[in-house]
Structures are given as C-alpha cells and as structure tokens.
Coordinates of C-alpha atoms and ligand atoms in Angstrom, one line a residue:
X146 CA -20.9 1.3 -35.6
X147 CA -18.6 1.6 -32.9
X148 CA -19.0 -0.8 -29.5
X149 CA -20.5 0.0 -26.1
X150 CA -16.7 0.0 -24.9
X151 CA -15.4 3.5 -27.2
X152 CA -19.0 4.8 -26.5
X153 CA -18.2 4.5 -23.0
X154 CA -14.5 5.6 -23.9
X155 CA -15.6 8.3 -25.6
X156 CA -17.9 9.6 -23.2
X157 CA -14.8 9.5 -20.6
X158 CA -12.4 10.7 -22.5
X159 CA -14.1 14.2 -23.0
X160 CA -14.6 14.5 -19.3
X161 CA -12.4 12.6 -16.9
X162 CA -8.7 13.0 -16.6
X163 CA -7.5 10.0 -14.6
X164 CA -5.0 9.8 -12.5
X165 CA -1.7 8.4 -12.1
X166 CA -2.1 8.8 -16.1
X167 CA -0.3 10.7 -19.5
X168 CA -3.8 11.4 -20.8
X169 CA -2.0 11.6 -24.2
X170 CA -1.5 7.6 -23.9
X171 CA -5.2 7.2 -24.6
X172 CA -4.6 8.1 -27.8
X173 CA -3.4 4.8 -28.5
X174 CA -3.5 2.9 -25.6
X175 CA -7.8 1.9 -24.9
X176 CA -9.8 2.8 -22.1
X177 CA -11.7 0.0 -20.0
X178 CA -14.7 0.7 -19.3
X179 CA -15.7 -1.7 -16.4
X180 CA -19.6 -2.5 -16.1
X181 CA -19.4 -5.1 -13.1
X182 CA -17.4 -6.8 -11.0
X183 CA -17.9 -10.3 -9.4
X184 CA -15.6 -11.8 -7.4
X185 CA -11.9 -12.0 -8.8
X186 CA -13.9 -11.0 -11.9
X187 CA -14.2 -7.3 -13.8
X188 CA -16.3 -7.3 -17.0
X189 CA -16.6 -4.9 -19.9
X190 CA -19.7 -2.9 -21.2
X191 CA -18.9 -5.8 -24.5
X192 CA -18.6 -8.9 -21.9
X193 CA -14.9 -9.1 -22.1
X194 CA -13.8 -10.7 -18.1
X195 CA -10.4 -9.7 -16.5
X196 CA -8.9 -10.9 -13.5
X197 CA -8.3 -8.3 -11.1
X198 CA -4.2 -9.4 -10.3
X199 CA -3.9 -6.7 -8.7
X200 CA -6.8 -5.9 -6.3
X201 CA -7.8 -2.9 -8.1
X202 CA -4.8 -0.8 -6.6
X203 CA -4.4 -3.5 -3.7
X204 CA -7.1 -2.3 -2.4
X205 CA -9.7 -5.7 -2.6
X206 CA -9.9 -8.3 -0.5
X207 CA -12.8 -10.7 -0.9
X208 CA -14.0 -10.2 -4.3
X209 CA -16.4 -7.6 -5.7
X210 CA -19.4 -7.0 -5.0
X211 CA -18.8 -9.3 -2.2
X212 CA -22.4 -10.8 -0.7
X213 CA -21.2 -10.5 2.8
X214 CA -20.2 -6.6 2.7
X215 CA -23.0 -5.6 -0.2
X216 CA -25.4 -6.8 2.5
X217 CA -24.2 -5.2 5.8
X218 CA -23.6 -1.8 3.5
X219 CA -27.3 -1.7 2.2
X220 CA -28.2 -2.1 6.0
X221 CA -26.2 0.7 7.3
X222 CA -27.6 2.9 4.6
X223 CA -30.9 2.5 5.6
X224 CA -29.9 3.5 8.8
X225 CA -27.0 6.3 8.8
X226 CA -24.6 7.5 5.9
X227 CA -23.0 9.7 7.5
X228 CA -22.8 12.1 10.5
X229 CA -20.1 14.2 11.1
X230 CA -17.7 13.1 13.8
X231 CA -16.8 15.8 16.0
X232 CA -19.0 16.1 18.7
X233 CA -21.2 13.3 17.3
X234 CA -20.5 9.3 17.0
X235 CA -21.8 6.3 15.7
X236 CA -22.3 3.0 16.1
X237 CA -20.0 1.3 13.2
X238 CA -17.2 4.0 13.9
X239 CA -17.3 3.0 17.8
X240 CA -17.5 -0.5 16.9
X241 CA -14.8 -0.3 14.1
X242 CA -12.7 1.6 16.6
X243 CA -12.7 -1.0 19.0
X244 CA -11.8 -3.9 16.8
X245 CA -9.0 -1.7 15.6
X246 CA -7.6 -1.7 18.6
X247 CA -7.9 -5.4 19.7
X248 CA -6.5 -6.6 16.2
X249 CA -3.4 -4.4 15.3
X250 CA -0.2 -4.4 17.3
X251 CA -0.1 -4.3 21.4
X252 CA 0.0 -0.6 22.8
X253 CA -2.1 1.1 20.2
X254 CA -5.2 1.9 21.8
X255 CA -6.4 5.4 20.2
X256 CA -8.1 5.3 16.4
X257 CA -8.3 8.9 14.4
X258 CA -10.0 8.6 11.5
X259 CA -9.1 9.9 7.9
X260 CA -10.3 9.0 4.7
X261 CA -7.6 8.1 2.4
X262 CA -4.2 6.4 2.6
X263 CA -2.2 10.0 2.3
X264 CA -4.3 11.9 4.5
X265 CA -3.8 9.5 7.1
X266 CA 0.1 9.5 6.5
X267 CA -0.3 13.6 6.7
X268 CA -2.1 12.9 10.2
X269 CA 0.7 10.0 11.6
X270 CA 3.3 13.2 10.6
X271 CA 1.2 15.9 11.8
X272 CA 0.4 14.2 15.2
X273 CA 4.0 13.4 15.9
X274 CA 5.1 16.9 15.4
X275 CA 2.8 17.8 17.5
X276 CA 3.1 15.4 20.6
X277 CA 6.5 16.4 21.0
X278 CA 5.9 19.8 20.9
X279 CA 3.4 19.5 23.6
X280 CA 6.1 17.5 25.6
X281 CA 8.0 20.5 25.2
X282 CA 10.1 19.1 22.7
X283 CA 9.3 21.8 19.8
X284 CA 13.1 21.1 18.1
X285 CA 11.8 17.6 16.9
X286 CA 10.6 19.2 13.4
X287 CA 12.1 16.6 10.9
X288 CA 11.2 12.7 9.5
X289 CA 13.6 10.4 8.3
X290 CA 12.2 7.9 5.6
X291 CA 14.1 5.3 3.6
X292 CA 15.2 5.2 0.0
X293 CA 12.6 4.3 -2.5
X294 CA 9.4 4.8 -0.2
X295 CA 6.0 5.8 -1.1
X296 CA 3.9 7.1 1.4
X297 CA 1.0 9.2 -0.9
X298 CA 0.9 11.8 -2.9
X299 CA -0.4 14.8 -1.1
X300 CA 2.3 17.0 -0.2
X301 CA 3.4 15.8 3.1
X302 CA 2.8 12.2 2.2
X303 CA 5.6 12.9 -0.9
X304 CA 8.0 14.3 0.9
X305 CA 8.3 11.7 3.0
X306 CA 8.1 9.5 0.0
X307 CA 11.3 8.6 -2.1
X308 CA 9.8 7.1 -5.7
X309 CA 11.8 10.2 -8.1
X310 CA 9.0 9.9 -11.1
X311 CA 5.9 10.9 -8.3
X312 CA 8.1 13.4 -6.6
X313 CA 11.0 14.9 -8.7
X314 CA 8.6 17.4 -10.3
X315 CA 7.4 18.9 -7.1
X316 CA 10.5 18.9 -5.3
X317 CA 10.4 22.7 -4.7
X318 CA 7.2 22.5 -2.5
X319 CA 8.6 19.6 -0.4
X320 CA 10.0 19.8 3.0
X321 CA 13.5 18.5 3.8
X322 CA 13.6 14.7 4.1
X323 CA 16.4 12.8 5.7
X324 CA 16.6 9.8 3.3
X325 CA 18.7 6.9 4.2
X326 CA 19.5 4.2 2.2
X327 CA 16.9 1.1 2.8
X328 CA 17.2 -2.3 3.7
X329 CA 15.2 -3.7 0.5
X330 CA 17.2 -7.1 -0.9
X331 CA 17.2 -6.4 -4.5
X332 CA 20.6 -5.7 -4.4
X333 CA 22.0 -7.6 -1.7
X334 CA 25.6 -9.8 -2.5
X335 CA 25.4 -13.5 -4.1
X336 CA 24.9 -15.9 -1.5
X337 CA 24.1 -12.8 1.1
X338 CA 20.4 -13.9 3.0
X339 CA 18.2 -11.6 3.5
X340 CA 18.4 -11.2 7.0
X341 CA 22.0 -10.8 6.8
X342 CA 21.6 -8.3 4.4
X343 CA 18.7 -5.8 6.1
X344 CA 20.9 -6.2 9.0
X345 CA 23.7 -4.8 7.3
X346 CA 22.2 -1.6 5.8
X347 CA 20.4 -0.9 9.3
X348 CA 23.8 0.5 10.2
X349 CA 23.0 3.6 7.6
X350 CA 19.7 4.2 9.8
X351 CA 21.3 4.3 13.3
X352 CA 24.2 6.7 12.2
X353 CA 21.6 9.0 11.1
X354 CA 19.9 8.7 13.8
X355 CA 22.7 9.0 16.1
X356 CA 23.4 12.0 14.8
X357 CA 20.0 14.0 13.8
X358 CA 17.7 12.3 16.7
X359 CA 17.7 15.8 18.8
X360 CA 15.7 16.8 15.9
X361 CA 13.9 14.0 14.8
X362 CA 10.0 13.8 15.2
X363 CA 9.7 9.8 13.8
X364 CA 11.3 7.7 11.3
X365 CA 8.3 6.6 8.6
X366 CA 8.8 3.2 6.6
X367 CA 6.6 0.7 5.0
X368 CA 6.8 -2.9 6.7
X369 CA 8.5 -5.2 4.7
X370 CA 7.1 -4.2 1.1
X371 CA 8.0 -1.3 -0.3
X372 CA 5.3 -1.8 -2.2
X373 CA 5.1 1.5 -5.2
X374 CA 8.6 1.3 -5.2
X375 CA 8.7 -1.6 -7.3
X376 CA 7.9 -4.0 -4.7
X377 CA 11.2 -4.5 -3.0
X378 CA 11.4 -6.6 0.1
X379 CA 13.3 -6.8 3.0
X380 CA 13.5 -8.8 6.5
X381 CA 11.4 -8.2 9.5
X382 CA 15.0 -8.0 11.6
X383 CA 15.2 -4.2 10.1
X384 CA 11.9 -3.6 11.8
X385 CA 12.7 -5.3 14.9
X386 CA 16.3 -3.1 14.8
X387 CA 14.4 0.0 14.2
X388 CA 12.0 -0.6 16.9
X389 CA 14.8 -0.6 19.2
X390 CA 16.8 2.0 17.9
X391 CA 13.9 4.6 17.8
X392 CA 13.6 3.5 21.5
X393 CA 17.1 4.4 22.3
X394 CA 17.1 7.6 20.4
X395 CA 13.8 8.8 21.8
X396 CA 12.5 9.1 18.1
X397 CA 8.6 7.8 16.5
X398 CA 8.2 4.8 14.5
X399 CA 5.5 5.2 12.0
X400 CA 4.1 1.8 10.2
X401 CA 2.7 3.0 7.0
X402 CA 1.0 -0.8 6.5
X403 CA -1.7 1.1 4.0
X404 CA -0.6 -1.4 1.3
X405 CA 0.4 -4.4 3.6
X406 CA -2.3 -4.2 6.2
X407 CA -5.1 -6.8 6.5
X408 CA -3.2 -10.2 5.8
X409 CA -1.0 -9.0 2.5
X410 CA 2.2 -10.0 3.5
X411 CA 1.3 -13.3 5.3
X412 CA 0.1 -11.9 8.8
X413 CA -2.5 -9.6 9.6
X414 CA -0.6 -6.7 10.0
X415 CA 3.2 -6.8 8.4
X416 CA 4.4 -5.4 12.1
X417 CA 3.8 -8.6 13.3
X418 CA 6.4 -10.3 11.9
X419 CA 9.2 -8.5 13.3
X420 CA 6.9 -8.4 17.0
X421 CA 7.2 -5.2 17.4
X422 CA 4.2 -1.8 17.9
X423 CA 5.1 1.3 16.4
X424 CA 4.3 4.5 17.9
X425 CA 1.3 4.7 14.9
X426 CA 0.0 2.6 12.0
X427 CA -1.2 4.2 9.0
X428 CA -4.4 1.5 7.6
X429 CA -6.6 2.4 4.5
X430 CA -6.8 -0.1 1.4
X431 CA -8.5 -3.3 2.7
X432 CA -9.4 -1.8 5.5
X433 CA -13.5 -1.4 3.8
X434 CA -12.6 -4.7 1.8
X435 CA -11.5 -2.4 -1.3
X436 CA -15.4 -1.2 -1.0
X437 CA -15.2 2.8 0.2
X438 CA -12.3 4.9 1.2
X439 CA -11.5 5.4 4.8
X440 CA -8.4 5.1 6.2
X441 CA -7.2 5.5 10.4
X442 CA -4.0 6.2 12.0
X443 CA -3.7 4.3 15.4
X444 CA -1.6 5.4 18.1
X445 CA -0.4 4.9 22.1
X446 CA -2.1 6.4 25.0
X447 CA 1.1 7.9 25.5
X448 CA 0.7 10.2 22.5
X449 CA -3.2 10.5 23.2
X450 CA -2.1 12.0 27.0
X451 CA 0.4 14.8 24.9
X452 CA -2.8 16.1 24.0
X453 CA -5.2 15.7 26.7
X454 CA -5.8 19.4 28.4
X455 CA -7.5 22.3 28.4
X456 CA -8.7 23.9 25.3
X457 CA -6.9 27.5 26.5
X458 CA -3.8 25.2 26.1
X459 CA -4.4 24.8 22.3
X460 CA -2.4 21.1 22.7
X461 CA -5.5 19.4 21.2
X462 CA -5.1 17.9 17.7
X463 CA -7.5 20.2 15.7
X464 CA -7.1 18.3 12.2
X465 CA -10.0 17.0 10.2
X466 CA -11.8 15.7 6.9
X467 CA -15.3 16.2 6.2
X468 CA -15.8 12.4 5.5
X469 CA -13.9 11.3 8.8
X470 CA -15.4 8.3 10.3
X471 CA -17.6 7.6 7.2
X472 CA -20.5 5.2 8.8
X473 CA -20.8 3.4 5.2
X474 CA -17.0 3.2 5.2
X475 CA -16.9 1.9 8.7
X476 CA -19.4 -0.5 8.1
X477 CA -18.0 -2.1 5.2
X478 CA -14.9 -2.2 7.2
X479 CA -16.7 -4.0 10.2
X480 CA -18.1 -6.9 7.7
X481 CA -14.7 -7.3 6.2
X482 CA -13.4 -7.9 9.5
X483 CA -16.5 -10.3 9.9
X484 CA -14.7 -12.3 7.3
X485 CA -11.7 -12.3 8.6
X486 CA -12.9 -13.4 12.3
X487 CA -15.4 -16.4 10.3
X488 CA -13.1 -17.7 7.7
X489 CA -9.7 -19.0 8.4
X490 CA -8.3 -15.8 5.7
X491 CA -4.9 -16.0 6.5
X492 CA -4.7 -20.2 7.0
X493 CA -5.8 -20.2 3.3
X494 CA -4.2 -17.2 1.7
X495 CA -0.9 -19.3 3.1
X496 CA -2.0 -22.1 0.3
X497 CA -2.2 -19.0 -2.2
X498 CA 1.0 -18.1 -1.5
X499 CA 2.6 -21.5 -2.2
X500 CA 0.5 -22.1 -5.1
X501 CA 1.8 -18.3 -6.3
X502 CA 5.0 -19.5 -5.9
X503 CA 4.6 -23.0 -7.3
X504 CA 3.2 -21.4 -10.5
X505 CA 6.0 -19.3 -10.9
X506 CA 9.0 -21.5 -9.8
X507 CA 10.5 -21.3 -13.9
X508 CA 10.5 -17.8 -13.9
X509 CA 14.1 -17.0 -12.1
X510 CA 15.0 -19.2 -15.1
X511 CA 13.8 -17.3 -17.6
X512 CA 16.6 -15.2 -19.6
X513 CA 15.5 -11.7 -18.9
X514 CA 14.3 -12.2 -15.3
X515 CA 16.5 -11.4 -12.4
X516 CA 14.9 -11.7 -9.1
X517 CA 11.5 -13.8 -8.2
X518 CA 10.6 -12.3 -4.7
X519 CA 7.2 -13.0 -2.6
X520 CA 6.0 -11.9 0.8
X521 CA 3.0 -13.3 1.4
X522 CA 0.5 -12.9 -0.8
X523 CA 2.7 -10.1 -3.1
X524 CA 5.0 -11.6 -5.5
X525 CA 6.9 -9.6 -7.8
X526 CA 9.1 -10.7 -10.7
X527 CA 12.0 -8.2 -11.8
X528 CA 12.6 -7.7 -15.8
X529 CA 15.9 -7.0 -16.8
X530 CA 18.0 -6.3 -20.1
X531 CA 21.3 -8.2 -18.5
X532 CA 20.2 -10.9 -15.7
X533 CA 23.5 -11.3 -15.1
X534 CA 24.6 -7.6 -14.5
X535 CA 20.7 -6.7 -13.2
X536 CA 21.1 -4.0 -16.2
X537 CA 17.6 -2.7 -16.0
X538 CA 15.9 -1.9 -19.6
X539 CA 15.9 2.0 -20.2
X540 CA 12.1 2.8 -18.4
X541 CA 11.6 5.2 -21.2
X542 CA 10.8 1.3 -23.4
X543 CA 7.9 0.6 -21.1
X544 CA 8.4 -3.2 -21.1
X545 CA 5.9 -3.2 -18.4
X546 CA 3.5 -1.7 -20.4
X547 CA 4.0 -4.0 -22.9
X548 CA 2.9 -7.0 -20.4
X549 CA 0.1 -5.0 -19.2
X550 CA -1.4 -4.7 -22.8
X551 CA -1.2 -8.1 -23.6
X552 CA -2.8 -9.2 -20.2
X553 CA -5.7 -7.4 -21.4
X554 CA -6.2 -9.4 -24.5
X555 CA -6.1 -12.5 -22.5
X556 CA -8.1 -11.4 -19.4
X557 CA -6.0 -10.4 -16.7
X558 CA -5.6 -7.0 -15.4
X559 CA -1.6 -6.7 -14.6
X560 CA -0.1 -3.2 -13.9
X561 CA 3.5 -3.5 -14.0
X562 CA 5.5 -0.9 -11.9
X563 CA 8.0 -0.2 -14.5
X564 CA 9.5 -3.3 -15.3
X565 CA 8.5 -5.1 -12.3
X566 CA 5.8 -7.2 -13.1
X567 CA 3.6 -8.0 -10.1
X568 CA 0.6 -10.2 -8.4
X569 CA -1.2 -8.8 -5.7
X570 CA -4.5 -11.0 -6.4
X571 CA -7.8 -10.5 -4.0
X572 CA -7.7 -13.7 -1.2
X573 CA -10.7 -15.1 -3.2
X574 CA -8.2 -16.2 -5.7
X575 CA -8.3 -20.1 -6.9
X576 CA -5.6 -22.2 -8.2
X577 CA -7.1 -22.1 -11.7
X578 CA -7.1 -18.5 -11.9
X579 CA -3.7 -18.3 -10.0
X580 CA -2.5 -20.2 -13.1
X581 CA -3.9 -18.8 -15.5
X582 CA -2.9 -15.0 -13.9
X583 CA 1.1 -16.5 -13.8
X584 CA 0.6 -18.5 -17.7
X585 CA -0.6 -14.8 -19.0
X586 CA 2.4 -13.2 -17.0
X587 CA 5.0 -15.4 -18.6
X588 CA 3.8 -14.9 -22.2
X589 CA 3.5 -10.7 -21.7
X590 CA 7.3 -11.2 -20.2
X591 CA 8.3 -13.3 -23.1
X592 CA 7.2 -10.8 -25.5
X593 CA 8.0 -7.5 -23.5
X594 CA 11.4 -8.9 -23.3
X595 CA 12.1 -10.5 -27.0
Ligands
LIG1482 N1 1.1 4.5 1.7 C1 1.3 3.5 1.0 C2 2.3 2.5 1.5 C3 0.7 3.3 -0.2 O1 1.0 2.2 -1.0 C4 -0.3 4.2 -0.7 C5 -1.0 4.1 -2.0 N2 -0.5 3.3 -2.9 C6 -0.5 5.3 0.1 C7 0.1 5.5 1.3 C8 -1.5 6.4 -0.3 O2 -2.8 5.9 -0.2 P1 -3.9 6.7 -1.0 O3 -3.7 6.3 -2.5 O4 -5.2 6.1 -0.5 O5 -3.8 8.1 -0.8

C-alpha cells in the first residue's frame, strides 16, 4: 500500500514538469504534495506540517489562507473576476491603483498593470525605451544591470539578469547587457563597513555611465538584496549615489523591489532607505499577500506625458497581458494592504528581525560558515569549504540541498540558493517557530558541512 503522498506524487509526476527543476531529481529526491496551508503552516496529504521559511518563493506575507484576504476574495468573486482592462475598469484596480501611488516612493504617480514579476520587469524596460524615443532620444537602446542580478526569466527579464546557471544556456537569444560589477558586501575587506564598501564599487557604475549614458535607456538593480543571487546585500548609499548619478547622466533608474517590496527588508519599500524615487518600481510577490499573481510597474508623470498624444502619433504604450488588472488579484492586494494600514506590520516584523538575529548570533561561529548577513526580515547564512579563505564548496556537492532535505524531515521548508542557506519567513512568524526554523537550519548546516 503506498501513502496518499506517492499517490499524489505519482499522479504529478506523470503530468507536471515543474519548474526551476531537473525533473530527473525526482527520481530520488520526493515530491510534496501540499493539501493545506494555515498560517506559517503547509501540511501534507499524510498530516506531515512544514514551516513555510521561505514564503513560498517570498511571495507570502500573512499566513495562508489568511481570514482577512480569504474573506475580501470570496466577496470580489461574487461580484467581478475579471474584466478586461483596456477600455474598461474596476473598482479594486482603481482603488489598488490609488493606494499604489500614495504608499511607494514620492513622484510615482502612474500604475500599469502586469501579471507576473518578469512581465512587469519586460514593461519597466520596454516603457523606458520607449519614452526616450518619444523624447526624440531613439539612441538610448541599452540597460546597464549589476553583477549577480536577477530580474525574471522571460527573455528580456534575463538579459538584464546576471545569475550564470538561469542565463548561460540562453545566452545566444539575449540582448547585450552592460554589467558592472555590484556593490554587494560579501566580499568587501576585513574591517571594511559596508557603507564604505558600496561606496567604493559605485565608482565602477559612474565610469560606465560616463562613458555609455548617450546610449543608455535606464540602469536596473534590485534594492539592497540581491535576492536570487544568493542573497547578497549592500548599503542604501549605492542607491542614494545612483539616484544622483542617473540624474546627472540623464539615464532611468529602475527599482526592481519584486522580492523586497511590501516590508521585506525593514521598510515598506527597500527605496526608502536610501530616500530616493526611481524613475519606475517593479512590485509583484506580496503585492496579493502571496494569494494570486499580479504584479505593476509604477512610474512619473513625466514618463506618462512621453506618451500622451494622438493615436496617428503611435507614441502610446500598446503593451498588454490578458490577465492585466486581475480584479481577484487586485482585491487580494487591497486587503493585504488593509493589513498593513490596521496592524503595526512593520513595528513588529522589526522584533522578528531581532529575534532572527538573536537565534542565529552562534552561527558566524560555526566552522564552515563565513558570513551571517540580514536586511530586515531576510537573513542569509553563507556555507563555505574554507571560512577563512571564503573557498566556496564545489556547487556541483549540493550542500544546500543537503539542508533542504533534512529540513523536511523535521518540518521546515528551507530552499537553499546553492550554499546559501536562507530565511525569508511570512510576518506571521512567532518566536517559537523562529527558533525552531534557525535549530533545524543549524543541524542541516552541521551535517551538509561534516
Ligand atoms: N525580479 C526579482 C527581483 C525577483 O526576485 C523575481 C522572482 N524571484 C522576479 C523579478 C521575477 O518574478 P516572477 O517569478 O514573478 O516572474
């Protein structure tokens, strides 16, 4: 008799090919099948409970099947699901809008909606290419992105991106990049802050712009975390410099805050930290509370204007999904921000943080680890061969499989990126489980690494 979890595998493993996934691993490596989810909670089809760590994909906020969003979702869809958006409007896409706009950084007023966290990279690119060439700048064709980025994985989205085992393969269908070395602290000097050190390497970023701005439609980065590039951090001064800098040079900023957005790395939007507005922000993830995908590019009404004529002129932005605007998406979106507005979020996720970092205070001693870094509610712990050296183990061991394997035997769903082991918990974390999520850590790093 085999158990409701390999029927369940079975049954998927005839059908489904996953993604981000060697199918072949499956072979020895068990499906989950999930049934429910509660709260920090995901539970088998054999009543086996795992804490989501990671916000399934960072995308969670307040728990699943969260009461507050369930509810305001089952309203909307006895009302609308969906209408589509050109021509036509809605309530919770109006409302959603306007929130949007009051909430993220001062300056961006306008709200296009996408549904995903690439496609609304692909419209931040698409839209600055554009506005300059309806400015009758038509020269400014190229994007400048920084060193182990991630920005998606639909072909524009790569390019831009910079993580080799994503984008090596499809390198020949890829425009040309300028990539300049990044400002994440990993590898900055002994003793070396990390201010002092983002502010170092910003000097690689103005010499490229100085000399490819003429033709230069926006620099794209992700505030503070790179997040599927092994979570490196860096200072908010690099964002503050770039800010500046893509004044002077008469170049875009894009924020891609699709992973950081909506509290993450200690504020609401990572941009604040360094007080600056971009020319766009890229939002998707928590934007629905990790319920539905949706995702919006906010920009100026400077860019908006670039567009603003007569059809004859073809200067309008004539880019579209079918799902754009979503009304279930939006709503779900609208209730998470209900939570945000009612409950002191990011006054309480600050305790998380420092209980994170309590909970893990040993591990920078620990043989095999060589960096313990946190932004806000991510914290990432680096697992090396040599601490001393930062020799990383050969990625073709999968260490960091080895910890997510057996996290699953004690309850805890960890997804090491390579041999970064990270939490990125939903904010409805508590200390227990906080503890419990760091204990189950330290005994996959301790075996991963003996
Ligand atoms: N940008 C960033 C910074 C991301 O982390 C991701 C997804 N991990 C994306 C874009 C792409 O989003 P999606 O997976 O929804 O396409």
């Amino acid at each position: 008799m085999t158990g409701l979890n390999d029927q369940w595998s079975q049954r998927d493993l005839r059908v489904l090919w996953h993604p981000c996934t060697q199918m072949k691993d499956h072979e020895a490596l068990p499906m989950i099948p999930i049934k429910k989810g509660q709260g920090v909670w995901l539970e088998d089809f054999e009543g086996n409970r795992y804490i989501d760590a990671i916000s399934s994909w960072w995308v969670n906020l307040f728990g699943h099947c969260n009461p507050h969003i369930n509810a305001a979702l089952q309203q909307q869809m006895e009302t609308l699901e969906h209408v589509i958006l050109a021509g036509f409007s809605h309530q919770a896409a109006i409302e959603l809008a306007e929130q949007l706009v009051a909430i993220t950084p001062d300056g961006l007023d306008r709200c296009f909606y996408a549904d995903n966290g690439s496609s609304a990279v692909e419209v931040a690119l698409k839209m600055s290419f554009h506005a300059w060439r309806n400015l009758g700048k038509p020269e400014k064709t190229r994007f400048i992105a920084l060193q182990n980025s991630y920005h998606g994985e639909t072909l524009g989205a790569l390019a831009v991106g910079d993580v080799a085992l994503y984008k090596e393969t499809y390198a020949p269908l890829l425009m040309d990049v300028i990539t300049v070395p990044g400002p994440d602290c990993y590898n900055r000097e002994p003793g070396e802050t990390w201010a002092e050190y983002s502010r170092r390497r910003f000097q690689h970023m103005d010499e490229t712009l100085q000399k490819h701005a003429h033709e230069v439609s926006a620099v794209i980065v992700e505030p503070l975390v790179q997040c599927a590039g092994n979570m490196r951090m860096y200072d908010p001064i690099y964002l503050s410099m770039l800010r500046e800098a893509c004044n002077r040079y008469d170049v875009h900023l894009i924020a891609d805050e699709v992973a950081v957005g909506f509290g993450r790395t200690g504020t609401l939007f990572a941009c604040e930290q360094a007080h600056i507005s971009p020319d766009f922000i890229c939002l998707s993830k928590g934007l629905t509370g990790g319920y539905l995908p949706l995702s919006t590019v906010l920009t100026t009404s400077a860019i908006y204007d670039a567009f603003y004529d007569r059809y004859e002129s073809l200067k309008g932005f004539l880019h579209s999904h079918s799902y754009t605007g979503n009304a279930l998406g939006c709503r779900a979106a609208l209730a998470t921000l209900e939570i945000f507005s009612q409950q002191a979020v990011i006054e309480n996720n600050r305790k998380l943080s420092e209980c994170m970092a309590e909970a893990t205070r040993h591990f920078s001693d620990h043989p095999n680890v060589a960096d313990v870094r946190q932004t806000g509610m991510i914290l990432a712990i680096e697992m090396v061969k040599d601490k001393h050296s930062k020799e990383a183990f050969p990625w073709q061991e999968r260490r960091g499989l080895r910890v997510y394997q057996h996290a699953l035997t004690q309850g805890v769903l960890l997804r090491p990126l390579g041999n970064v082991v990270y939490f990125m918990p939903p904010y409805v974390i508590n200390q227990e489980q906080i503890q419990k999520m760091v204990d189950v850590a330290w005994q996959g790093i301790e075996l991963a690494t003996a």
